[in-house]
Short mmCIF file of C-alpha atoms in Angstrom, two decimals:
data_model
loop_
_atom_site.label_atom_id
_atom_site.label_comp_id
_atom_site.label_asym_id
_atom_site.label_seq_id
_atom_site.Cartn_x
_atom_site.Cartn_y
_atom_site.Cartn_z
CA MET A 1241 114.92 59.57 -4.14
CA TRP A 1242 112.32 58.00 -1.86
CA ASN A 1243 113.78 54.55 -2.55
CA ARG A 1244 117.23 55.74 -1.40
CA PHE A 1245 115.72 57.31 1.73
CA ILE A 1246 113.84 54.11 2.67
CA CYS A 1247 116.97 51.98 2.14
CA ALA A 1248 118.96 54.30 4.39
CA ILE A 1249 116.35 53.96 7.14
CA ILE A 1250 116.33 50.16 6.89
CA ILE A 1251 120.14 49.94 6.99
CA SER A 1252 120.32 52.34 9.96
CA SER A 1253 117.63 50.41 11.83
CA PHE A 1254 119.54 47.15 11.31
CA PHE A 1255 122.69 48.58 12.85
CA LEU A 1256 120.69 49.99 15.77
CA ILE A 1257 118.86 46.71 16.44
CA SER A 1258 121.74 44.27 15.86
CA PRO A 1259 123.59 45.10 19.14
CA GLY A 1260 120.37 44.34 21.04
CA LEU A 1261 119.96 41.06 19.18
CA SER A 1262 123.58 40.17 19.92
CA LEU A 1263 123.16 40.98 23.62
CA ALA A 1264 119.98 38.88 23.85
CA ALA A 1265 121.75 35.98 22.20
CA GLU A 1266 124.65 36.24 24.66
CA GLU A 1267 122.25 36.31 27.61
CA GLN A 1268 120.44 33.26 26.30
CA LYS A 1269 123.73 31.47 25.78
CA GLY A 1270 124.80 32.31 29.36
CA GLU A 1271 121.50 31.06 30.75
CA LEU A 1272 121.82 27.79 28.84
CA LEU A 1273 125.37 27.37 30.17
CA VAL A 1274 124.21 27.92 33.79
CA ASN A 1275 121.36 25.42 33.34
CA ALA A 1276 123.76 22.87 31.83
CA ARG A 1277 126.14 23.19 34.79
CA LEU A 1278 123.22 22.93 37.23
CA ASN A 1279 122.04 19.74 35.52
CA GLU A 1280 125.56 18.30 35.74
CA THR A 1281 125.67 19.10 39.47
CA GLN A 1282 122.27 17.46 39.99
CA LYS A 1283 123.47 14.29 38.23
CA VAL A 1284 126.61 14.11 40.39
CA PHE A 1285 124.72 14.63 43.69
CA GLU A 1286 121.42 12.98 42.73
CA GLY A 1287 119.84 11.24 45.71
CA GLN A 1288 122.15 12.94 48.21
CA SER A 1289 121.18 15.30 51.03
CA PHE A 1290 123.35 17.51 53.27
CA GLU A 1291 121.88 18.72 56.56
CA PHE A 1292 122.95 20.95 59.47
CA GLY A 1293 121.19 22.59 62.37
CA PHE A 1294 120.77 23.08 66.10
CA MET A 1295 119.77 20.77 68.95
CA TYR A 1296 118.08 21.46 72.26
CA TRP A 1297 117.54 18.47 74.52
CA TYR A 1298 117.02 17.31 78.09
CA LEU A 1299 119.41 15.01 79.99
CA ASP A 1300 117.95 12.81 82.76
CA TYR A 1301 120.73 10.60 84.18
CA LYS A 1302 120.49 8.43 87.29
CA GLU A 1303 122.94 6.01 88.87
CA ASP A 1304 121.72 2.87 90.63
CA VAL A 1305 123.20 3.39 94.11
CA PRO A 1306 121.90 1.91 97.38
CA SER A 1307 119.38 4.07 99.24
CA PRO A 1308 119.61 6.66 100.76
CA GLY A 1309 122.46 7.45 98.35
CA LYS A 1310 121.68 9.29 95.11
CA SER A 1311 123.53 10.54 92.02
CA THR A 1312 121.70 12.28 89.17
CA GLU A 1313 122.41 14.80 86.42
CA LYS A 1314 119.50 16.75 84.90
CA GLY A 1315 119.13 19.75 82.64
CA TRP A 1316 118.72 21.21 79.15
CA LEU A 1317 121.66 21.27 76.76
CA PRO A 1318 122.21 23.11 73.44
CA GLY A 1319 124.17 21.68 70.55
CA PHE A 1320 124.47 21.35 66.81
CA TYR A 1321 124.57 18.54 64.26
CA LEU A 1322 125.82 17.76 60.74
CA GLY A 1323 124.62 15.02 58.42
CA TRP A 1324 124.76 13.50 54.95
CA ASN A 1325 122.71 10.73 53.39
CA TYR A 1326 122.14 8.94 50.11
CA ASN A 1327 118.53 7.86 49.71
CA LYS A 1328 116.93 6.68 46.46
CA LYS A 1329 114.03 4.32 46.02
CA ASN A 1330 115.10 0.66 45.58
CA LYS A 1331 118.78 1.53 46.07
CA ILE A 1332 121.43 1.07 48.75
CA TYR A 1333 120.86 3.58 51.56
CA SER A 1334 123.68 5.26 53.52
CA LYS A 1335 123.88 7.96 56.18
CA ILE A 1336 126.54 9.74 58.26
CA PHE A 1337 125.82 12.21 61.07
CA LEU A 1338 127.63 13.94 63.94
CA GLU A 1339 126.22 15.59 67.08
CA PHE A 1340 127.94 17.96 69.55
CA SER A 1341 126.39 19.27 72.81
CA TRP A 1342 127.72 21.07 75.89
CA GLY A 1343 126.53 23.04 78.91
CA ASP A 1344 125.92 23.02 82.66
CA VAL A 1345 123.31 20.75 84.26
CA THR A 1346 122.15 20.22 87.83
CA TYR A 1347 123.77 17.53 89.97
CA ASP A 1348 121.50 16.19 92.69
CA GLY A 1349 122.99 13.52 94.93
CA THR A 1350 124.65 12.66 98.23
CA ASP A 1351 128.09 11.84 99.55
CA GLN A 1352 129.15 8.18 99.55
CA SER A 1353 127.54 7.57 102.94
CA GLY A 1354 124.19 8.81 101.62
CA ALA A 1355 123.81 11.04 104.68
CA VAL A 1356 124.88 14.40 103.21
CA PRO A 1357 122.77 15.83 100.35
CA ILE A 1358 124.70 17.56 97.55
CA THR A 1359 123.13 19.76 94.88
CA PHE A 1360 124.78 22.20 92.47
CA SER A 1361 124.35 23.47 88.92
CA ASP A 1362 127.16 26.00 88.39
CA ASP A 1363 130.49 24.82 86.92
CA ASN A 1364 129.01 21.40 86.22
CA ARG A 1365 129.99 21.37 82.57
CA GLN A 1366 129.01 18.44 80.34
CA TYR A 1367 130.21 17.66 76.85
CA PHE A 1368 128.59 15.09 74.53
CA PHE A 1369 129.61 13.79 71.13
CA ARG A 1370 127.94 11.12 69.02
CA GLY A 1371 128.79 9.93 65.54
CA GLU A 1372 127.02 7.25 63.52
CA ILE A 1373 127.24 5.56 60.10
CA ASN A 1374 124.23 3.69 58.68
CA VAL A 1375 123.92 1.33 55.72
CA GLY A 1376 120.64 -0.16 54.54
CA TYR A 1377 118.30 -0.55 51.60
CA ASN A 1378 115.39 1.62 50.44
CA ILE A 1379 112.43 -0.63 49.67
CA GLY A 1380 109.83 1.17 47.58
CA ILE A 1381 106.34 0.20 48.75
CA THR A 1382 104.38 2.71 46.68
CA LYS A 1383 105.20 5.84 44.72
CA ASN A 1384 105.17 7.91 47.92
CA ILE A 1385 106.13 5.35 50.60
CA SER A 1386 109.49 3.67 51.28
CA ILE A 1387 110.72 1.42 54.10
CA ILE A 1388 114.44 1.42 55.00
CA PRO A 1389 115.90 -1.30 57.27
CA TYR A 1390 119.49 -0.49 58.26
CA THR A 1391 122.41 -1.19 60.57
CA GLY A 1392 125.82 0.41 61.06
CA TYR A 1393 128.30 1.63 63.65
CA GLY A 1394 128.11 4.33 66.32
CA TYR A 1395 130.35 5.98 68.90
CA ARG A 1396 129.37 8.04 71.95
CA HIS A 1397 131.53 10.17 74.26
CA TRP A 1398 130.56 12.01 77.46
CA ASP A 1399 132.75 14.28 79.60
CA ARG A 1400 130.89 14.48 82.90
CA GLY A 1401 131.63 17.32 85.34
CA GLN A 1402 134.97 18.83 86.34
CA THR A 1403 137.68 17.83 88.80
CA GLN A 1404 137.50 20.31 91.67
CA ILE A 1405 137.05 20.72 95.42
CA ARG A 1406 133.72 22.44 95.95
CA PRO A 1407 132.79 24.13 99.28
CA MET A 1408 129.33 23.04 100.46
CA GLY A 1409 128.53 24.98 103.65
CA ALA A 1410 130.63 23.64 106.51
CA ILE A 1411 132.18 20.86 104.40
CA SER A 1412 134.01 20.54 101.08
CA ILE A 1413 133.06 18.07 98.37
CA LEU A 1414 135.52 16.50 95.95
CA GLY A 1415 134.26 16.25 92.38
CA ILE A 1416 136.12 14.22 89.74
CA GLN A 1417 135.65 14.58 86.01
CA GLU A 1418 134.58 11.28 84.46
CA LYS A 1419 134.98 10.47 80.76
CA TYR A 1420 132.62 7.87 79.38
CA TYR A 1421 132.78 6.40 75.91
CA TRP A 1422 131.35 3.38 74.21
CA HIS A 1423 130.72 1.91 70.78
CA TYR A 1424 127.44 0.52 69.56
CA ILE A 1425 125.72 -1.17 66.63
CA PRO A 1426 122.43 0.48 65.59
CA VAL A 1427 119.72 -1.78 64.19
CA GLY A 1428 116.60 0.04 63.05
CA ILE A 1429 113.99 0.77 60.47
CA ALA A 1430 113.14 4.12 58.91
CA ALA A 1431 110.42 5.18 56.49
CA ASP A 1432 109.66 7.93 53.98
CA PHE A 1433 106.07 9.17 53.63
CA LYS A 1434 105.79 11.83 50.94
CA ILE A 1435 102.75 14.09 51.17
CA GLY A 1436 102.42 16.11 48.00
CA ASP A 1437 105.48 17.66 46.40
CA ARG A 1438 106.85 19.48 49.44
CA PHE A 1439 106.20 17.62 52.69
CA VAL A 1440 107.90 14.39 53.92
CA ILE A 1441 107.54 12.51 57.23
CA GLU A 1442 110.50 10.24 58.09
CA PRO A 1443 109.83 8.15 61.24
CA ASN A 1444 112.83 6.19 62.50
CA ALA A 1445 113.22 3.79 65.46
CA GLY A 1446 115.60 1.08 66.59
CA ALA A 1447 118.00 -0.34 69.16
CA ARG A 1448 121.65 0.36 69.96
CA PHE A 1449 123.76 -2.62 71.00
CA MET A 1450 126.55 -1.25 73.18
CA PHE A 1451 130.05 -2.76 73.24
CA TYR A 1452 133.55 -1.90 74.50
CA GLY A 1453 132.41 0.74 76.98
CA LYS A 1454 134.88 2.45 79.33
CA MET A 1455 134.97 5.21 81.93
CA THR A 1456 138.08 7.09 83.07
CA ALA A 1457 138.12 9.04 86.37
CA GLU A 1458 140.51 12.02 86.04
CA PHE A 1459 142.04 12.02 89.56
CA SER A 1460 145.38 13.29 88.22
CA ASP A 1461 143.72 16.68 87.55
CA LEU A 1462 143.55 17.02 91.33
CA ASP A 1463 147.11 15.83 91.99
CA PRO A 1464 149.58 14.33 89.49
CA GLY A 1465 150.43 11.68 92.09
CA PHE A 1466 147.07 9.96 91.50
CA ASN A 1467 146.48 7.54 88.67
CA ASN A 1468 143.42 7.80 86.39
CA PRO A 1469 141.52 4.55 86.92
CA ASP A 1470 139.83 2.98 83.87
CA VAL A 1471 136.81 0.77 84.39
CA LYS A 1472 135.07 -1.45 81.85
CA LEU A 1473 131.37 -0.61 81.61
CA GLY A 1474 128.73 -3.30 81.46
CA ASN A 1475 127.17 -3.58 78.00
CA ARG A 1476 123.44 -2.90 77.78
CA ILE A 1477 120.96 -2.22 74.97
CA GLY A 1478 119.61 1.28 74.32
CA TYR A 1479 116.60 2.41 72.28
CA TYR A 1480 115.64 5.49 70.27
CA ALA A 1481 112.84 6.96 68.18
CA GLU A 1482 112.49 10.13 66.09
CA ILE A 1483 110.05 11.72 63.64
CA PRO A 1484 111.78 14.15 61.26
CA LEU A 1485 109.32 16.49 59.49
CA ARG A 1486 110.75 17.91 56.27
CA TYR A 1487 109.24 20.80 54.26
CA ARG A 1488 110.80 21.79 50.91
CA PHE A 1489 110.47 25.53 50.36
CA SER A 1490 112.57 25.79 47.16
CA GLN A 1491 113.95 23.56 44.45
CA PHE A 1492 116.80 22.29 46.64
CA TRP A 1493 116.32 23.62 50.18
CA SER A 1494 114.18 22.20 52.99
CA VAL A 1495 113.58 23.03 56.63
CA VAL A 1496 113.67 20.04 59.00
CA VAL A 1497 112.15 19.71 62.48
CA LYS A 1498 112.94 16.49 64.36
CA PRO A 1499 111.49 15.63 67.79
CA TRP A 1500 113.31 12.63 69.29
CA TYR A 1501 113.76 10.38 72.33
CA ALA A 1502 116.60 8.06 73.36
CA TYR A 1503 117.15 5.68 76.27
CA ASP A 1504 120.60 4.39 77.31
CA GLU A 1505 121.64 1.93 80.00
CA ILE A 1506 125.09 1.18 81.38
CA GLY A 1507 125.84 -1.96 83.37
CA GLN A 1508 127.95 -1.96 86.54
CA SER A 1509 131.68 -1.91 85.82
CA ASP A 1510 134.52 -4.03 87.13
CA THR A 1511 136.42 -2.90 90.26
CA VAL A 1512 139.81 -1.18 89.94
CA ASN A 1513 142.29 0.47 92.29
CA LEU A 1514 142.93 4.17 92.84
CA THR A 1515 146.61 4.70 93.66
CA TYR A 1516 148.68 7.63 94.90
CA GLN A 1517 152.36 7.52 93.97
CA GLY A 1518 152.03 3.78 93.44
CA THR A 1519 150.25 3.02 96.74
CA VAL A 1520 146.68 1.69 96.65
CA VAL A 1521 144.31 4.20 98.26
CA MET A 1522 140.93 2.60 97.62
CA SER A 1523 138.94 0.44 95.20
CA LEU A 1524 136.46 1.97 92.76
CA TYR A 1525 133.70 0.86 90.44
CA GLU A 1526 131.08 2.59 88.30
CA PRO A 1527 127.50 1.68 89.30
CA SER A 1528 124.91 0.79 86.69
CA SER A 1529 122.84 3.69 85.40
CA ARG A 1530 120.08 4.72 83.03
CA THR A 1531 119.66 7.87 80.94
CA HIS A 1532 116.52 9.35 79.37
CA GLN A 1533 117.14 11.95 76.66
CA TYR A 1534 114.59 13.87 74.63
CA GLY A 1535 114.60 17.03 72.57
CA VAL A 1536 114.17 18.64 69.18
CA ASN A 1537 116.52 19.38 66.28
CA VAL A 1538 115.84 22.22 63.85
CA GLY A 1539 117.89 22.59 60.69
CA LEU A 1540 118.24 23.11 56.97
CA ALA A 1541 118.87 20.50 54.30
CA VAL A 1542 119.95 20.79 50.68
CA ALA A 1543 118.97 17.86 48.46
CA TYR A 1544 119.39 17.08 44.78
#
């Protein structure tokens, strides 16, 4: 009798426990499947990083016009950026990034005679875009240090101001939107300094060799009878430097803070004619200029 009772208990216990064992096995199987898919994803994207974030930077633009004339644009601008790179030790390096910025800045200048001062900051909208592609090689110096020489191609676009007649006290001032764009070849050197398992410093500096620069003055926005003169900008060399600081707070995610500085120059353009309904009104040219830019980017990056 006792033997039958004990057997019944054992058989009942098995049926009570077996669903739990089955559930545990299914959970383990699911976990293994998730890990396998994660490993496959890591293999596909190994060495790649995707980054996005916000920019806040200062524009300091000045045209080279004869004294007492003056033409400057200054102010802080917000923006955002997107980027991707492939970076593995002793491998080909590649990078793509895009930047977009917009906002009002302060114009401080004079009329063409230099006698009448002009200053305004409202409705002085600026729009900036820059895109760049880099290709180089990651040279491993030590386990935690790499040097990356690179070159590539870049494009920059700037919509400056708006076409409008602006009252300035007893007089009215004509403002014309100007659209600048130019191409450039970046030549630089970057580095990776890994400090522990989570922190990386990535200094980067180089030159930008400008080519095929143009500026279009949008006079037709004022009156369709005007043409929109195009001038060819003088090619000059620009420079830049940045120090991205990257901190990894999880297996894949990092926060990135990047202080940076850039210097651009534009040479004086050729002279072209402004016409109204086919009749030459005046001759125009774009003076040489220089631009200091500095700011900070803050973003997130996911890397495998």
